[in-house]
Amino acid sequence: MSERAFYIDYSRCIGCQSCVQACAECDTHRGVSLIHLETIQRRESVQTAPQVCMHCEDPICARVCPADAIKKTPDGVVQSSLKPRCIGCSNCVLACPFGVPRYQVEIDQMMKCDYCYDRTSVDKKPMCATVCPSGALTFATAEEIQRSRRGIAINSWKFGNEVVKTKVFVIVPREVERVNVELVQISPTPSALSDDPYDVALMLESVE
Amino acid sequence: MDGLKPINLSPRGSDTAHSLAWGLIAAAALIVGIVVGSRGLKDFDPALISYAGATVFSAFGLGYRYAMWLRRPPTRLYWFRGWQIFLIPKRLPGNIARLVRIFWNNVVLQRFIERRSKTRWTAHWFLAWGCLIAAAVTFPLSFGWIRFETAADNQQIYRAFVFGIHVASFPLDSIMAPLAFNILDICAVMVLIGVFVAMWRRGRDRGAMSVQQFSNDLLPLVLLFAISVTGLFLTASTHLMRGLYYVFLSQLHAVTVIFTLLYLPFGKFFHIFQRPAQLGIDFYKRAGEEGGQAQCIRCGQPFATQLQIGDLKAVQSALCIQYAMRDGTHYQDVCPACRRKNLALTQDALWRTPEAELQRFDRF
């Protein structure tokens, strides 16, 4: 059996928010949920997408950090910013290709998913993967993934000409070797655009 | 923000040679400062030469590391941009007033740490001010910049000199005397309070326990504890034990201080010198907010200042991060929320091949 790794499969997400709640239970950032859960196009679709830190091999967040505050552990986990060093500039927030780091205004510091290091360093599952009911977030061995999924797990991405390798894997069809990220625009269907100010989806969008 | 000159993020020459030169300049400047400040070593106390020597080495290390740090493109950009913005003539008076205010809040009171946790703030405030006050006393003493002596005509009067100039006198039975003689003991107690609170937190906080490292998080506390305790031993030996083992204890104290001075440029304490960059970021952010906002090319919403996005692209270019997209757009112009949505849509599109759509149709 190989070591367990983190797998993300956006298409399985049902938007239940369990991961959002569980994330706040992580001991390294107690009370603060750092996972992102996006609603793609609320008025037209129920599609949602969770986003954890992908823990890049050569993290762009660390490269653009002026304070040298983002470090990797020997086992490849990109940690949250070092508290004594982070100067709250938000370079990492803006440069991360996956849109992961968050700038916490009240403490003037960047925080991000750190792979639940208090748990994964002792071979426990991260909080989000522990509670995810649909398998969109999974912490498992490669064999378990092979056995239970249609696609394959890859960890190579391309943003423009920038190739990024990550510790976290994504599930894709078997013929795909690398995820080439292009901008995907989805235009709203005119019939879905309600003028009703009490339209629930519209109200939720304004809250977001 | 208009009118800011572009910054060269890829300076010529070897980083190591450049940093070595700055390290040597810092060490040489300190040696000159010691010689001049002690009036040609007239006020220099030879008993403190080991402290002064270690500080010179420390100055070299700090100069080297700081210069190396400023060679990194993002650091270099914020350093020069921060000064450019701060020194704009029409903004300067307001900037100075703001600097005083944020210095008071962020450095003196350290409010941003208080908002992280009261325990962390308590530990840090006592540690920081215990160390800073002690440094303000001991460095000038070991350099021969300040000295004390009894008045020639009255043994009950103590006189203080700075750079050889008489600045203050106080009688031995005044409140100033015990304060002046015991200031380092007071600092040691402050540091010890900080060390105990920090160790208590590090021993109970499971999050801290999972990521802390001995060399980076615990060794500094051990060193500060050793300095404080051996310093207090000297007072105890003098006042409570009639000077018993004083020579040995003073050497032990010197070893702990010298080791810490040598560790200063390379370990956690370097953040003391990095941290003021936070003040520069404040000016940078304010200047950016007064300028235009960058709008996401996917959702059209403003998500950052144009100043920062422009600068970030320059940094990425210097770091060979290639975010230019095939369609001529730039990935840096996509807001973080749209990036996350885009990833899910991209993965979704990978599954939507014509064959997959046919298969789906066949099921019905």
mmCIF file of N, CA, C and O in Angstrom, chain B residues 84-168:
data_model
loop_
_atom_site.group_PDB
_atom_site.id
_atom_site.type_symbol
_atom_site.label_atom_id
_atom_site.label_comp_id
_atom_site.label_asym_id
_atom_site.label_seq_id
_atom_site.Cartn_x
_atom_site.Cartn_y
_atom_site.Cartn_z
ATOM 1 N N GLN B 84 9.854 55.268 -1.974
ATOM 2 C CA GLN B 84 9.379 56.225 -2.996
ATOM 3 C C GLN B 84 8.094 56.904 -2.526
ATOM 4 O O GLN B 84 7.969 58.129 -2.580
ATOM 5 N N ILE B 85 7.164 56.082 -2.044
ATOM 6 C CA ILE B 85 5.861 56.614 -1.634
ATOM 7 C C ILE B 85 6.007 57.457 -0.373
ATOM 8 O O ILE B 85 5.442 58.544 -0.263
ATOM 9 N N PHE B 86 6.808 56.961 0.571
ATOM 10 C CA PHE B 86 6.956 57.676 1.846
ATOM 11 C C PHE B 86 7.564 59.066 1.631
ATOM 12 O O PHE B 86 7.175 60.031 2.282
ATOM 13 N N LEU B 87 8.505 59.160 0.690
ATOM 14 C CA LEU B 87 9.259 60.411 0.530
ATOM 15 C C LEU B 87 8.669 61.386 -0.493
ATOM 16 O O LEU B 87 9.268 62.424 -0.763
ATOM 17 N N ILE B 88 7.489 61.072 -1.055
ATOM 18 C CA ILE B 88 6.857 62.040 -1.968
ATOM 19 C C ILE B 88 6.637 63.339 -1.172
ATOM 20 O O ILE B 88 5.957 63.324 -0.127
ATOM 21 N N PRO B 89 7.230 64.463 -1.623
ATOM 22 C CA PRO B 89 7.225 65.684 -0.789
ATOM 23 C C PRO B 89 5.863 66.071 -0.226
ATOM 24 O O PRO B 89 5.727 66.360 0.954
ATOM 25 N N LYS B 90 4.819 66.052 -1.093
ATOM 26 C CA LYS B 90 3.526 66.541 -0.579
ATOM 27 C C LYS B 90 2.873 65.548 0.398
ATOM 28 O O LYS B 90 1.984 65.908 1.150
ATOM 29 N N ARG B 91 3.342 64.297 0.375
ATOM 30 C CA ARG B 91 2.769 63.307 1.292
ATOM 31 C C ARG B 91 3.581 63.174 2.574
ATOM 32 O O ARG B 91 3.117 62.590 3.563
ATOM 33 N N LEU B 92 4.803 63.707 2.551
ATOM 34 C CA LEU B 92 5.744 63.440 3.648
ATOM 35 C C LEU B 92 5.232 63.841 5.039
ATOM 36 O O LEU B 92 5.300 63.027 5.971
ATOM 37 N N PRO B 93 4.682 65.063 5.220
ATOM 38 C CA PRO B 93 4.223 65.420 6.583
ATOM 39 C C PRO B 93 3.164 64.443 7.099
ATOM 40 O O PRO B 93 3.237 63.989 8.247
ATOM 41 N N GLY B 94 2.184 64.133 6.219
ATOM 42 C CA GLY B 94 1.133 63.192 6.617
ATOM 43 C C GLY B 94 1.712 61.810 6.887
ATOM 44 O O GLY B 94 1.289 61.117 7.817
ATOM 45 N N ASN B 95 2.685 61.403 6.076
ATOM 46 C CA ASN B 95 3.302 60.088 6.254
ATOM 47 C C ASN B 95 4.037 59.996 7.581
ATOM 48 O O ASN B 95 4.003 58.961 8.255
ATOM 49 N N ILE B 96 4.724 61.096 7.950
ATOM 50 C CA ILE B 96 5.462 61.077 9.216
ATOM 51 C C ILE B 96 4.485 60.959 10.392
ATOM 52 O O ILE B 96 4.693 60.168 11.320
ATOM 53 N N ALA B 97 3.387 61.713 10.300
ATOM 54 C CA ALA B 97 2.379 61.654 11.375
ATOM 55 C C ALA B 97 1.811 60.240 11.471
ATOM 56 O O ALA B 97 1.648 59.689 12.570
ATOM 57 N N ARG B 98 1.546 59.642 10.313
ATOM 58 C CA ARG B 98 0.995 58.281 10.315
ATOM 59 C C ARG B 98 2.028 57.276 10.823
ATOM 60 O O ARG B 98 1.699 56.333 11.518
ATOM 61 N N LEU B 99 3.281 57.512 10.457
ATOM 62 C CA LEU B 99 4.336 56.610 10.902
ATOM 63 C C LEU B 99 4.406 56.564 12.428
ATOM 64 O O LEU B 99 4.533 55.495 13.033
ATOM 65 N N VAL B 100 4.279 57.746 13.041
ATOM 66 C CA VAL B 100 4.310 57.805 14.512
ATOM 67 C C VAL B 100 3.151 56.988 15.077
ATOM 68 O O VAL B 100 3.322 56.199 16.017
ATOM 69 N N ARG B 101 1.964 57.137 14.458
ATOM 70 C CA ARG B 101 0.783 56.436 14.972
ATOM 71 C C ARG B 101 0.915 54.917 14.803
ATOM 72 O O ARG B 101 0.677 54.157 15.744
ATOM 73 N N ILE B 102 1.330 54.480 13.623
ATOM 74 C CA ILE B 102 1.411 53.018 13.444
ATOM 75 C C ILE B 102 2.610 52.445 14.202
ATOM 76 O O ILE B 102 2.585 51.298 14.630
ATOM 77 N N PHE B 103 3.660 53.261 14.404
ATOM 78 C CA PHE B 103 4.782 52.794 15.220
ATOM 79 C C PHE B 103 4.296 52.554 16.659
ATOM 80 O O PHE B 103 4.628 51.545 17.272
ATOM 81 N N TRP B 104 3.488 53.474 17.146
ATOM 82 C CA TRP B 104 2.954 53.338 18.512
ATOM 83 C C TRP B 104 2.093 52.072 18.621
ATOM 84 O O TRP B 104 2.261 51.274 19.540
ATOM 85 N N ASN B 105 1.193 51.895 17.651
ATOM 86 C CA ASN B 105 0.269 50.749 17.716
ATOM 87 C C ASN B 105 0.957 49.417 17.426
ATOM 88 O O ASN B 105 0.720 48.428 18.114
ATOM 89 N N ASN B 106 1.794 49.391 16.392
ATOM 90 C CA ASN B 106 2.356 48.108 15.939
ATOM 91 C C ASN B 106 3.651 47.731 16.638
ATOM 92 O O ASN B 106 3.924 46.548 16.822
ATOM 93 N N VAL B 107 4.461 48.719 17.009
ATOM 94 C CA VAL B 107 5.759 48.384 17.611
ATOM 95 C C VAL B 107 5.711 48.533 19.129
ATOM 96 O O VAL B 107 6.098 47.624 19.869
ATOM 97 N N VAL B 108 5.207 49.674 19.610
ATOM 98 C CA VAL B 108 5.201 49.883 21.064
ATOM 99 C C VAL B 108 4.145 48.994 21.730
ATOM 100 O O VAL B 108 4.457 48.219 22.636
ATOM 101 N N LEU B 109 2.907 49.085 21.271
ATOM 102 C CA LEU B 109 1.838 48.300 21.914
ATOM 103 C C LEU B 109 1.654 46.922 21.275
ATOM 104 O O LEU B 109 1.101 46.027 21.901
ATOM 105 N N GLN B 110 2.077 46.759 20.042
ATOM 106 C CA GLN B 110 1.988 45.476 19.322
ATOM 107 C C GLN B 110 0.554 44.948 19.277
ATOM 108 O O GLN B 110 0.276 43.785 19.563
ATOM 109 N N ARG B 111 -0.355 45.864 18.918
ATOM 110 C CA ARG B 111 -1.790 45.544 18.909
ATOM 111 C C ARG B 111 -2.141 44.389 17.962
ATOM 112 O O ARG B 111 -3.053 43.619 18.227
ATOM 113 N N PHE B 112 -1.415 44.294 16.825
ATOM 114 C CA PHE B 112 -1.765 43.247 15.856
ATOM 115 C C PHE B 112 -1.514 41.857 16.438
ATOM 116 O O PHE B 112 -2.176 40.899 16.065
ATOM 117 N N ILE B 113 -0.577 41.766 17.385
ATOM 118 C CA ILE B 113 -0.351 40.457 18.018
ATOM 119 C C ILE B 113 -1.447 40.186 19.045
ATOM 120 O O ILE B 113 -1.919 39.063 19.198
ATOM 121 N N GLU B 114 -1.889 41.263 19.713
ATOM 122 C CA GLU B 114 -2.960 41.117 20.708
ATOM 123 C C GLU B 114 -4.215 40.540 20.054
ATOM 124 O O GLU B 114 -4.916 39.726 20.654
ATOM 125 N N ARG B 115 -4.470 40.960 18.792
ATOM 126 C CA ARG B 115 -5.670 40.458 18.109
ATOM 127 C C ARG B 115 -5.520 38.985 17.720
ATOM 128 O O ARG B 115 -6.499 38.301 17.475
ATOM 129 N N ARG B 116 -4.281 38.489 17.642
ATOM 130 C CA ARG B 116 -4.103 37.058 17.336
ATOM 131 C C ARG B 116 -4.432 36.226 18.574
ATOM 132 O O ARG B 116 -5.114 35.230 18.487
ATOM 133 N N SER B 117 -3.881 36.633 19.702
ATOM 134 C CA SER B 117 -4.183 35.951 20.954
ATOM 135 C C SER B 117 -3.556 36.736 22.103
ATOM 136 O O SER B 117 -2.453 37.260 21.996
ATOM 137 N N LYS B 118 -4.311 36.812 23.212
ATOM 138 C CA LYS B 118 -3.843 37.585 24.384
ATOM 139 C C LYS B 118 -2.579 36.936 24.965
ATOM 140 O O LYS B 118 -1.664 37.625 25.407
ATOM 141 N N THR B 119 -2.569 35.610 24.981
ATOM 142 C CA THR B 119 -1.416 34.908 25.557
ATOM 143 C C THR B 119 -0.172 35.179 24.732
ATOM 144 O O THR B 119 0.897 35.468 25.269
ATOM 145 N N ARG B 120 -0.337 35.081 23.411
ATOM 146 C CA ARG B 120 0.797 35.333 22.523
ATOM 147 C C ARG B 120 1.289 36.769 22.701
ATOM 148 O O ARG B 120 2.486 37.022 22.758
ATOM 149 N N TRP B 121 0.333 37.704 22.833
ATOM 150 C CA TRP B 121 0.707 39.109 22.984
ATOM 151 C C TRP B 121 1.457 39.337 24.308
ATOM 152 O O TRP B 121 2.471 40.018 24.347
ATOM 153 N N THR B 122 0.946 38.750 25.375
ATOM 154 C CA THR B 122 1.594 38.916 26.684
ATOM 155 C C THR B 122 3.043 38.437 26.597
ATOM 156 O O THR B 122 3.980 39.134 27.013
ATOM 157 N N ALA B 123 3.209 37.244 26.048
ATOM 158 C CA ALA B 123 4.565 36.684 25.941
ATOM 159 C C ALA B 123 5.443 37.594 25.086
ATOM 160 O O ALA B 123 6.559 37.951 25.478
ATOM 161 N N HIS B 124 4.920 37.986 23.934
ATOM 162 C CA HIS B 124 5.742 38.752 23.002
ATOM 163 C C HIS B 124 6.071 40.137 23.534
ATOM 164 O O HIS B 124 7.193 40.624 23.388
ATOM 165 N N TRP B 125 5.101 40.791 24.175
ATOM 166 C CA TRP B 125 5.329 42.150 24.659
ATOM 167 C C TRP B 125 6.427 42.153 25.723
ATOM 168 O O TRP B 125 7.341 42.972 25.689
ATOM 169 N N PHE B 126 6.353 41.216 26.652
ATOM 170 C CA PHE B 126 7.380 41.163 27.708
ATOM 171 C C PHE B 126 8.742 40.789 27.132
ATOM 172 O O PHE B 126 9.763 41.363 27.506
ATOM 173 N N LEU B 127 8.731 39.822 26.220
ATOM 174 C CA LEU B 127 10.006 39.419 25.595
ATOM 175 C C LEU B 127 10.612 40.590 24.812
ATOM 176 O O LEU B 127 11.792 40.914 24.959
ATOM 177 N N ALA B 128 9.767 41.225 23.980
ATOM 178 C CA ALA B 128 10.278 42.275 23.102
ATOM 179 C C ALA B 128 10.825 43.440 23.918
ATOM 180 O O ALA B 128 11.977 43.871 23.713
ATOM 181 N N TRP B 129 10.051 43.926 24.865
ATOM 182 C CA TRP B 129 10.498 45.117 25.590
ATOM 183 C C TRP B 129 11.594 44.804 26.604
ATOM 184 O O TRP B 129 12.472 45.639 26.849
ATOM 185 N N GLY B 130 11.567 43.608 27.153
ATOM 186 C CA GLY B 130 12.691 43.211 28.023
ATOM 187 C C GLY B 130 13.995 43.215 27.237
ATOM 188 O O GLY B 130 15.023 43.750 27.670
ATOM 189 N N CYS B 131 13.941 42.655 26.024
ATOM 190 C CA CYS B 131 15.146 42.574 25.178
ATOM 191 C C CYS B 131 15.552 43.949 24.664
ATOM 192 O O CYS B 131 16.735 44.294 24.669
ATOM 193 N N LEU B 132 14.572 44.728 24.191
ATOM 194 C CA LEU B 132 14.920 46.020 23.583
ATOM 195 C C LEU B 132 15.510 46.992 24.609
ATOM 196 O O LEU B 132 16.496 47.685 24.327
ATOM 197 N N ILE B 133 14.929 47.017 25.812
ATOM 198 C CA ILE B 133 15.478 47.931 26.840
ATOM 199 C C ILE B 133 16.881 47.457 27.244
ATOM 200 O O ILE B 133 17.815 48.255 27.370
ATOM 201 N N ALA B 134 17.017 46.153 27.427
ATOM 202 C CA ALA B 134 18.334 45.619 27.795
ATOM 203 C C ALA B 134 19.362 45.931 26.708
ATOM 204 O O ALA B 134 20.505 46.312 27.007
ATOM 205 N N ALA B 135 18.956 45.800 25.440
ATOM 206 C CA ALA B 135 19.878 46.093 24.339
ATOM 207 C C ALA B 135 20.264 47.573 24.337
ATOM 208 O O ALA B 135 21.418 47.930 24.085
ATOM 209 N N ALA B 136 19.269 48.437 24.629
ATOM 210 C CA ALA B 136 19.542 49.887 24.630
ATOM 211 C C ALA B 136 20.549 50.256 25.710
ATOM 212 O O ALA B 136 21.217 51.284 25.633
ATOM 213 N N VAL B 137 20.664 49.419 26.752
ATOM 214 C CA VAL B 137 21.621 49.689 27.834
ATOM 215 C C VAL B 137 22.969 49.024 27.543
ATOM 216 O O VAL B 137 24.029 49.652 27.616
ATOM 217 N N THR B 138 22.918 47.738 27.201
ATOM 218 C CA THR B 138 24.169 46.977 27.137
ATOM 219 C C THR B 138 25.010 47.258 25.892
ATOM 220 O O THR B 138 26.235 47.283 25.993
ATOM 221 N N PHE B 139 24.355 47.478 24.737
ATOM 222 C CA PHE B 139 25.165 47.743 23.538
ATOM 223 C C PHE B 139 25.994 49.022 23.704
ATOM 224 O O PHE B 139 27.217 48.985 23.544
ATOM 225 N N PRO B 140 25.377 50.159 24.057
ATOM 226 C CA PRO B 140 26.194 51.371 24.243
ATOM 227 C C PRO B 140 27.257 51.205 25.352
ATOM 228 O O PRO B 140 28.357 51.745 25.237
ATOM 229 N N LEU B 141 26.931 50.417 26.381
ATOM 230 C CA LEU B 141 27.924 50.181 27.445
ATOM 231 C C LEU B 141 29.129 49.425 26.904
ATOM 232 O O LEU B 141 30.283 49.780 27.161
ATOM 233 N N SER B 142 28.845 48.344 26.142
ATOM 234 C CA SER B 142 29.962 47.533 25.653
ATOM 235 C C SER B 142 30.745 48.246 24.542
ATOM 236 O O SER B 142 31.900 47.918 24.298
ATOM 237 N N PHE B 143 30.125 49.247 23.891
ATOM 238 C CA PHE B 143 30.838 50.015 22.865
ATOM 239 C C PHE B 143 31.624 51.180 23.467
ATOM 240 O O PHE B 143 32.358 51.864 22.755
ATOM 241 N N GLY B 144 31.414 51.449 24.752
ATOM 242 C CA GLY B 144 32.075 52.603 25.393
ATOM 243 C C GLY B 144 31.396 53.912 25.054
ATOM 244 O O GLY B 144 32.006 54.983 25.154
ATOM 245 N N TRP B 145 30.114 53.814 24.629
ATOM 246 C CA TRP B 145 29.389 55.051 24.293
ATOM 247 C C TRP B 145 28.817 55.710 25.538
ATOM 248 O O TRP B 145 28.622 56.913 25.563
ATOM 249 N N ILE B 146 28.478 54.896 26.536
ATOM 250 C CA ILE B 146 28.039 55.494 27.804
ATOM 251 C C ILE B 146 28.901 54.922 28.933
ATOM 252 O O ILE B 146 29.401 53.790 28.848
ATOM 253 N N ARG B 147 29.115 55.732 29.925
ATOM 254 C CA ARG B 147 29.854 55.256 31.102
ATOM 255 C C ARG B 147 29.340 56.011 32.317
ATOM 256 O O ARG B 147 28.729 57.085 32.201
ATOM 257 N N PHE B 148 29.597 55.427 33.467
ATOM 258 C CA PHE B 148 29.176 56.036 34.730
ATOM 259 C C PHE B 148 30.405 56.201 35.598
ATOM 260 O O PHE B 148 31.343 55.399 35.549
ATOM 261 N N GLU B 149 30.422 57.234 36.416
ATOM 262 C CA GLU B 149 31.498 57.385 37.402
ATOM 263 C C GLU B 149 30.983 58.211 38.565
ATOM 264 O O GLU B 149 30.011 58.970 38.430
ATOM 265 N N THR B 150 31.649 58.066 39.716
ATOM 266 C CA THR B 150 31.264 58.884 40.869
ATOM 267 C C THR B 150 31.928 60.248 40.711
ATOM 268 O O THR B 150 33.020 60.360 40.148
ATOM 269 N N ALA B 151 31.223 61.269 41.216
ATOM 270 C CA ALA B 151 31.776 62.624 41.109
ATOM 271 C C ALA B 151 33.077 62.708 41.908
ATOM 272 O O ALA B 151 33.200 62.088 42.978
ATOM 273 N N ALA B 152 34.044 63.461 41.386
ATOM 274 C CA ALA B 152 35.359 63.543 42.035
ATOM 275 C C ALA B 152 35.267 64.186 43.416
ATOM 276 O O ALA B 152 35.995 63.819 44.352
ATOM 277 N N ASP B 153 34.303 65.097 43.582
ATOM 278 C CA ASP B 153 34.220 65.828 44.847
ATOM 279 C C ASP B 153 33.174 65.282 45.798
ATOM 280 O O ASP B 153 33.008 65.767 46.907
ATOM 281 N N ASN B 154 32.380 64.284 45.330
ATOM 282 C CA ASN B 154 31.330 63.767 46.210
ATOM 283 C C ASN B 154 31.037 62.312 45.850
ATOM 284 O O ASN B 154 30.476 62.011 44.796
ATOM 285 N N GLN B 155 31.407 61.409 46.743
ATOM 286 C CA GLN B 155 31.231 59.973 46.461
ATOM 287 C C GLN B 155 29.768 59.545 46.435
ATOM 288 O O GLN B 155 29.452 58.431 46.037
ATOM 289 N N GLN B 156 28.877 60.419 46.887
ATOM 290 C CA GLN B 156 27.449 60.073 46.919
ATOM 291 C C GLN B 156 26.734 60.452 45.611
ATOM 292 O O GLN B 156 25.546 60.212 45.472
ATOM 293 N N ILE B 157 27.468 61.080 44.709
ATOM 294 C CA ILE B 157 26.859 61.504 43.427
ATOM 295 C C ILE B 157 27.404 60.633 42.294
ATOM 296 O O ILE B 157 28.611 60.414 42.191
ATOM 297 N N TYR B 158 26.477 60.129 41.481
ATOM 298 C CA TYR B 158 26.842 59.299 40.338
ATOM 299 C C TYR B 158 26.611 60.113 39.078
ATOM 300 O O TYR B 158 25.589 60.799 38.952
ATOM 301 N N ARG B 159 27.544 60.028 38.145
ATOM 302 C CA ARG B 159 27.419 60.843 36.936
ATOM 303 C C ARG B 159 27.395 59.946 35.692
ATOM 304 O O ARG B 159 28.136 58.963 35.612
ATOM 305 N N ALA B 160 26.520 60.294 34.747
ATOM 306 C CA ALA B 160 26.408 59.518 33.497
ATOM 307 C C ALA B 160 26.957 60.333 32.345
ATOM 308 O O ALA B 160 26.702 61.537 32.233
ATOM 309 N N PHE B 161 27.743 59.669 31.473
ATOM 310 C CA PHE B 161 28.328 60.326 30.299
ATOM 311 C C PHE B 161 27.888 59.582 29.040
ATOM 312 O O PHE B 161 27.894 58.350 29.005
ATOM 313 N N VAL B 162 27.500 60.325 28.001
ATOM 314 C CA VAL B 162 27.190 59.733 26.687
ATOM 315 C C VAL B 162 28.181 60.326 25.693
ATOM 316 O O VAL B 162 28.273 61.554 25.573
ATOM 317 N N PHE B 163 28.904 59.476 25.006
ATOM 318 C CA PHE B 163 29.979 59.911 24.086
ATOM 319 C C PHE B 163 30.927 60.900 24.781
ATOM 320 O O PHE B 163 31.379 61.877 24.187
ATOM 321 N N GLY B 164 31.176 60.648 26.052
ATOM 322 C CA GLY B 164 32.111 61.499 26.798
ATOM 323 C C GLY B 164 31.507 62.784 27.315
ATOM 324 O O GLY B 164 32.193 63.557 27.992
ATOM 325 N N ILE B 165 30.235 63.020 26.981
ATOM 326 C CA ILE B 165 29.598 64.276 27.422
ATOM 327 C C ILE B 165 28.751 63.995 28.659
ATOM 328 O O ILE B 165 27.939 63.057 28.668
ATOM 329 N N HIS B 166 28.942 64.793 29.681
ATOM 330 C CA HIS B 166 28.181 64.607 30.912
ATOM 331 C C HIS B 166 26.715 64.952 30.665
ATOM 332 O O HIS B 166 26.388 66.055 30.247
ATOM 333 N N VAL B 167 25.813 63.991 30.870
ATOM 334 C CA VAL B 167 24.402 64.243 30.573
ATOM 335 C C VAL B 167 23.507 64.221 31.809
ATOM 336 O O VAL B 167 22.429 64.813 31.806
ATOM 337 N N ALA B 168 23.931 63.534 32.880
ATOM 338 C CA ALA B 168 23.052 63.466 34.053
ATOM 339 C C ALA B 168 23.859 63.114 35.298
ATOM 340 O O ALA B 168 24.928 62.493 35.206
#
